[in-house]
mmCIF file of C-alpha atoms and ligand atoms in Angstrom:
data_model
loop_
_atom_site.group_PDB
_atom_site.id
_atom_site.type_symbol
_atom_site.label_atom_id
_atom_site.label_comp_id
_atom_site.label_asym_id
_atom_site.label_seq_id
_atom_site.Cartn_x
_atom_site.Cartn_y
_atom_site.Cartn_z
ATOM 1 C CA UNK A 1 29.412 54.474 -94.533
ATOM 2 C CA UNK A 2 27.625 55.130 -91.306
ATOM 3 C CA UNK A 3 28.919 57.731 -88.783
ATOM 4 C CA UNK A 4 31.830 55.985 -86.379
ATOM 5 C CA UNK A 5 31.782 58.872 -83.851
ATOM 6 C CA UNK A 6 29.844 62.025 -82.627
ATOM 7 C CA UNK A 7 32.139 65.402 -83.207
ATOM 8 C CA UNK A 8 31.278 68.015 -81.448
ATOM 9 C CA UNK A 9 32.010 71.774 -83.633
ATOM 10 C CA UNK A 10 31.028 74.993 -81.995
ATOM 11 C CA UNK A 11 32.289 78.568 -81.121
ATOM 12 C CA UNK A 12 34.403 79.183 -77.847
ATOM 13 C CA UNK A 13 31.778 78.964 -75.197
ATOM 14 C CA UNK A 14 28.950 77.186 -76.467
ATOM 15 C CA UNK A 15 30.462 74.152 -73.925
ATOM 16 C CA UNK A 16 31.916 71.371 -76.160
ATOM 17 C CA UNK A 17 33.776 69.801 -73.692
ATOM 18 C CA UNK A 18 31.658 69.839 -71.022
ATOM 19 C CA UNK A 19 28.432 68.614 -73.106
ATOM 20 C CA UNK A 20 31.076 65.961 -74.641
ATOM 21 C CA UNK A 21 31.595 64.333 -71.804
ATOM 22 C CA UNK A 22 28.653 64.197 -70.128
ATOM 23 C CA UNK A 23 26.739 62.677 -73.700
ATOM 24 C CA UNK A 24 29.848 60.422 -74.254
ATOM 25 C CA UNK A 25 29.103 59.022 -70.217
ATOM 26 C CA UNK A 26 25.599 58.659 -71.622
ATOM 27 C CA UNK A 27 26.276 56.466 -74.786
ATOM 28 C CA UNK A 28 29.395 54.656 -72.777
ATOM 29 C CA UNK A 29 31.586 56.411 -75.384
ATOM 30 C CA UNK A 30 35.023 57.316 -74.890
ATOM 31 C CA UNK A 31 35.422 61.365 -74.557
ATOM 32 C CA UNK A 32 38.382 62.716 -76.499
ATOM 33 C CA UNK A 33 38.914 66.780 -77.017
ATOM 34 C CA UNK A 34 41.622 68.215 -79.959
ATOM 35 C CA UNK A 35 42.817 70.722 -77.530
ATOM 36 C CA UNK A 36 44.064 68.699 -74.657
ATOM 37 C CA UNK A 37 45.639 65.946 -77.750
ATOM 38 C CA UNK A 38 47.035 69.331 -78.844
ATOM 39 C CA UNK A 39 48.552 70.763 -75.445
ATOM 40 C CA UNK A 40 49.749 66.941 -74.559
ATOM 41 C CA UNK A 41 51.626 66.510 -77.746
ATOM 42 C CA UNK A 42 52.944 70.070 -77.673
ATOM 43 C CA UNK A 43 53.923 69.793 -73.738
ATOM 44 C CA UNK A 44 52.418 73.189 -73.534
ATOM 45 C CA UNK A 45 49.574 74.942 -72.714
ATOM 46 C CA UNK A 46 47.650 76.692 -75.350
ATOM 47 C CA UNK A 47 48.454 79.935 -74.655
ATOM 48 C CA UNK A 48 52.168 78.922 -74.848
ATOM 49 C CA UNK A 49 51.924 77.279 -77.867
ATOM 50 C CA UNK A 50 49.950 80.464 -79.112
ATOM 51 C CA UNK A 51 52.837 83.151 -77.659
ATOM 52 C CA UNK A 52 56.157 81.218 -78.849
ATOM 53 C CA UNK A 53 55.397 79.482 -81.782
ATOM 54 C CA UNK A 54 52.122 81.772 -83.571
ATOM 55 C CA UNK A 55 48.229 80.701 -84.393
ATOM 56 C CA UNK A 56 49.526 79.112 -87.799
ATOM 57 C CA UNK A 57 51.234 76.454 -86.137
ATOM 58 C CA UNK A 58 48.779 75.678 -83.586
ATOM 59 C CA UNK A 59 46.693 75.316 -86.798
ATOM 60 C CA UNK A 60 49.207 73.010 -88.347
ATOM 61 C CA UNK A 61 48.686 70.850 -84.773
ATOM 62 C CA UNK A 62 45.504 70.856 -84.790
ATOM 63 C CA UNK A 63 44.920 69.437 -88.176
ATOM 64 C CA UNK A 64 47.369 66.578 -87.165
ATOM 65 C CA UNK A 65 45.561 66.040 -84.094
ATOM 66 C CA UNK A 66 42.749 65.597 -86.344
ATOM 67 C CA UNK A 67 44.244 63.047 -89.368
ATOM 68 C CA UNK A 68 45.421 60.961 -85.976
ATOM 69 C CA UNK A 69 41.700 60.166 -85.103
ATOM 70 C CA UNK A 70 40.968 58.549 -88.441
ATOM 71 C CA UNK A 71 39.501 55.069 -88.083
ATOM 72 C CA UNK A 72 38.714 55.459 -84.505
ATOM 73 C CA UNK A 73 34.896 54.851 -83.272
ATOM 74 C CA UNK A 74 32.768 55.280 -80.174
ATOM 75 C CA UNK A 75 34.448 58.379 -79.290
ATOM 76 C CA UNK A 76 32.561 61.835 -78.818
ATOM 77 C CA UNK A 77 35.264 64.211 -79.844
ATOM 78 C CA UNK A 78 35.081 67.875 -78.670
ATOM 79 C CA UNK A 79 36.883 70.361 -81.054
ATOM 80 C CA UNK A 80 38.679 73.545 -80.898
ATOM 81 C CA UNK A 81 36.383 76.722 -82.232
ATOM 82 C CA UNK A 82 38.581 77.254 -85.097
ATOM 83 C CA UNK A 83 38.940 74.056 -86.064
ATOM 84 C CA UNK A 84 36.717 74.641 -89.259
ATOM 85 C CA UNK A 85 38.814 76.966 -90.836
ATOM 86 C CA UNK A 86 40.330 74.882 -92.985
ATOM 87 C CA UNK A 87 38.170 73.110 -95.742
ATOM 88 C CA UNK A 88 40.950 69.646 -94.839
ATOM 89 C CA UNK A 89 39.649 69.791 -91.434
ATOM 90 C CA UNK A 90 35.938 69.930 -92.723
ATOM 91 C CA UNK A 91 36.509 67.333 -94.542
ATOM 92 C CA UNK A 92 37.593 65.298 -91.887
ATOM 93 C CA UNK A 93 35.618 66.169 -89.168
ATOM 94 C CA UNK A 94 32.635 65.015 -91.437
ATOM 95 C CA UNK A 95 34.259 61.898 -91.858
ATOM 96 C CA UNK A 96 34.634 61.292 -88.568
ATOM 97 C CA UNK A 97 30.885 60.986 -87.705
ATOM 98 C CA UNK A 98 27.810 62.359 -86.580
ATOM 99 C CA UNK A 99 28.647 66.497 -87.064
ATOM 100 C CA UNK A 100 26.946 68.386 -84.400
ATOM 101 C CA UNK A 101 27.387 72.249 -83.853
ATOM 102 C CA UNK A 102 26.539 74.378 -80.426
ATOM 103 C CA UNK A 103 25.293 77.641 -80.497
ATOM 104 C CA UNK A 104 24.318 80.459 -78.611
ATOM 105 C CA UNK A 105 23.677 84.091 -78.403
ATOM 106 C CA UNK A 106 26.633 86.797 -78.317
ATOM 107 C CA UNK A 107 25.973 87.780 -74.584
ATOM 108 C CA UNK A 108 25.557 83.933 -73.271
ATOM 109 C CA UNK A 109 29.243 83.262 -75.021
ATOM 110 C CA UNK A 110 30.413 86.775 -74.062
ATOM 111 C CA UNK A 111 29.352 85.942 -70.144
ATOM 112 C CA UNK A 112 31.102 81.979 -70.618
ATOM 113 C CA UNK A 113 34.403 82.749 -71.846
ATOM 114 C CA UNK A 114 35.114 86.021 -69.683
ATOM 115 C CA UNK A 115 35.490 83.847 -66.539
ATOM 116 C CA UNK A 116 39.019 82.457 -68.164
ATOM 117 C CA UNK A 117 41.929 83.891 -69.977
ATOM 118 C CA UNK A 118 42.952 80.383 -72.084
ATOM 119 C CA UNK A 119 41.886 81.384 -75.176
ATOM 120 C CA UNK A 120 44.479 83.730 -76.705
ATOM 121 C CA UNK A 121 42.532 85.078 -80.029
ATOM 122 C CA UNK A 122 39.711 86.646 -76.998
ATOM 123 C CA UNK A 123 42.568 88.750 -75.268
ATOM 124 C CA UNK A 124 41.803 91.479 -76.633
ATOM 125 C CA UNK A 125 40.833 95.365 -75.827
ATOM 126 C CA UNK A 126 37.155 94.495 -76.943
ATOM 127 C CA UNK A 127 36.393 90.442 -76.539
ATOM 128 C CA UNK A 128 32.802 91.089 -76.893
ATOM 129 C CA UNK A 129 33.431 93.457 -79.941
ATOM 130 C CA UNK A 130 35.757 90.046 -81.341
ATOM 131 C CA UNK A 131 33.383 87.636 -80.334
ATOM 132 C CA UNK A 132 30.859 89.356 -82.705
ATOM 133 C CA UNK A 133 33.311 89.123 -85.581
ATOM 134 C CA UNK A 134 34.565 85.989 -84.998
ATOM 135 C CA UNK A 135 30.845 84.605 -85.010
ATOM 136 C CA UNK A 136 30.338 86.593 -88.325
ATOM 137 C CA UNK A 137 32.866 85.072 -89.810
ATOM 138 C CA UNK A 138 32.448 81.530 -88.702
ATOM 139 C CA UNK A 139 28.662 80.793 -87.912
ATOM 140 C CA UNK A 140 28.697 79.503 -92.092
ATOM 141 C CA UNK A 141 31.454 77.477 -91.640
ATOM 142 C CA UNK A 142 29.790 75.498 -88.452
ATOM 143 C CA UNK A 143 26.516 75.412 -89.971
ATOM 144 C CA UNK A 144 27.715 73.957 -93.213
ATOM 145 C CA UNK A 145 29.596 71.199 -91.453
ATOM 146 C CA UNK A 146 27.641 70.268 -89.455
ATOM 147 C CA UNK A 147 24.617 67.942 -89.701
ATOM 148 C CA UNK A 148 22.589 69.137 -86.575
ATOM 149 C CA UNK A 149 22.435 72.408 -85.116
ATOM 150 C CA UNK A 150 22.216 72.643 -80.919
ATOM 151 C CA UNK A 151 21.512 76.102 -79.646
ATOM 152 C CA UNK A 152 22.735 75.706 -75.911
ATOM 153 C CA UNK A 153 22.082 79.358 -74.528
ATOM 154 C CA UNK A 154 18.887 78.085 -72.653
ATOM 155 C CA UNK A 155 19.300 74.746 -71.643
ATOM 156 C CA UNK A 156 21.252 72.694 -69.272
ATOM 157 C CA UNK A 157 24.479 71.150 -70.707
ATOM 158 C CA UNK A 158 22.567 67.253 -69.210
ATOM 159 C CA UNK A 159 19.278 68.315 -71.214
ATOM 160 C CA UNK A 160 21.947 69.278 -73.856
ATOM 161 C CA UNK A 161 23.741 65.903 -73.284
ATOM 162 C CA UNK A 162 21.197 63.637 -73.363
ATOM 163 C CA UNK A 163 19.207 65.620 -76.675
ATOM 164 C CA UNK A 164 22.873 64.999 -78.670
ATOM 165 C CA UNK A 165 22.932 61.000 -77.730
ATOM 166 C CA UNK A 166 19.282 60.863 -78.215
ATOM 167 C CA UNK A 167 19.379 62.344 -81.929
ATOM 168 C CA UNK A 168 22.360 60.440 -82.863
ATOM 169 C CA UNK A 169 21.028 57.540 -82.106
ATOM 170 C CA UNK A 170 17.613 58.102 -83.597
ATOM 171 C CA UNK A 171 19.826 59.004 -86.957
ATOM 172 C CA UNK A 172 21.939 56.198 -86.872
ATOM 173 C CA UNK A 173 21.240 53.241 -84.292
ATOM 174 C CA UNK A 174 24.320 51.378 -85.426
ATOM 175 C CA UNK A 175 26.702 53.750 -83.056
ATOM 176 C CA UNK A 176 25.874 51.648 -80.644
ATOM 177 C CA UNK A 177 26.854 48.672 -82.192
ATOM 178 C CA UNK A 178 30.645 47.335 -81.646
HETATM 179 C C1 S3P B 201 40.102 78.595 -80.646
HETATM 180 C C2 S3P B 201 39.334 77.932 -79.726
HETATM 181 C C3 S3P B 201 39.917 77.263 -78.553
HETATM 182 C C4 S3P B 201 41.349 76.806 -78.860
HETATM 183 C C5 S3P B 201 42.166 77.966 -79.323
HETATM 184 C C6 S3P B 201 41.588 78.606 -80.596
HETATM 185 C C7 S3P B 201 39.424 79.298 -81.772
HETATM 186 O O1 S3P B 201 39.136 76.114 -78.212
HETATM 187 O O2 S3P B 201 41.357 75.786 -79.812
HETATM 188 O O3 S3P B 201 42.226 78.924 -78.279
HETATM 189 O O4 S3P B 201 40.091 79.672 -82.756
HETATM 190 O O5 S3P B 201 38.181 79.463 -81.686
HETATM 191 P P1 S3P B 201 37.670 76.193 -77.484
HETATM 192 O O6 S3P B 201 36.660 76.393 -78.577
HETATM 193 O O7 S3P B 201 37.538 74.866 -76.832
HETATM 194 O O8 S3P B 201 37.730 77.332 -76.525
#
C-alpha cells in the first residue's frame, strides 16, 4: 500500500504548520492540521480545552481527530507535538502516509515558541528547562515514526518546503497520481 498523504510529526516549534502549507501549495495538496480539527470540533481554543477539561482529554480528541482522517489522500497533515504518545496514534499516523519528522536544536525551539503563550504544557517557571525534557522524552518516539528526518534549525521553512515534496515524491511518485 503506497503512502496516501504526507504527515508532518515534530516537537512544538520545529514549524509543522507553516512548512505544511507551504509544501502542500507545492504538490497542490490540500493542508489539514489536528490542532485546528481539534479546537473546531471542541469550539475552543487549546488552551481552553487544556484549563477546563485536562491534557487527557485533549488526548482523547486528538486521537479522534486522527481515526477521522482515515482513507483520505492528497492531504499534508500537520500534527500536534504530542501526538506520538500513544502507540494507536503511531500506528495511524504511519498509515496515513509519507511520515516526516522536524527537528531542531533546544535554543532554535526555545527562541520559536517563546513569542506565543498557546501551548499550555510550555507555561511553565522554566520552558527552556521543559523543552529539554520534553525533547528527552520524545525525540525516540518521532524518530521511530517517522520515515525521514528534517532538521529545520538552519534552513528556510520554502527550502524546507520544497526538500519535503521533493523527497516524497522521489520515494513514492504515485502521490501525485489521483
Ligand atoms: C502539544 C503541542 C501543541 C498542541 C498542544 C500539545 C504537545 O501543538 O497540540 O499544545 O504536547 O507537544 P504544536 O506542536 O503544533 O505546538
Amino acid at each position: 500500500m503506497f503512502p496516501q498523504n504526507i504527515v508532518l510529526i515534530g516537537f512544538m516549534g520545529t514549524g509543522k504548520s507553516s512548512i505544511g502549507k507551504r509544501a502542500a501549495r507545492i504538490l497542490g495538496f490540500r493542508f489539514v492540521d489536528t490542532d485546528h480539527l481539534i479546537t473546531e470540533r471542541a469550539g475552543m481554543e487549546i488552551p481552553q480545552i487544556f484549563a477546563l477539561h485536562g491534557e487527557a482529554h485533549f488526548r482523547d480528541l486528538e486521537t479522534e481527530t486522527l481515526r477521522s482522517l482515515e482513507n483520505t489522500s492528497h492531504q499534508v497533515v500537520a500534527t500536534g507535538g504530542g501526538i506520538v504518545l500513544r502507540e494507536e496514534n503511531r500506528r495511524q499516523l504511519r498509515s496515513l502516509g509519507f511520515t516526516v519528522a522536524l527537528t531542531a536544536r533546544e535554543d532554535v525551539l526555545f527562541e520559536r515558541v517563546s513569542r506565543n503563550t498557546k501551548r499550555p504544557l510550555l507555561q511553565t517557571a522554566d520552558p527552556q528547562g521543559t523543552i529539554h525534557n520534553m525533547v528527552q522524552e520524545r525525540a525516540a518516539l518521532y524518530a521511530d515514526t517517522a520515515q525521514f528526518l528534517v532538521d529545520t534549525s538552519d534552513l528556510g521553512q520554502q527550502a524546507l518546503a520544497e526538500l519535503i515534496a521533493h523527497e516524497a515524491l522521489s520515494r513514492f511518485p504515485s502521490l501525485t497520481s489521483t
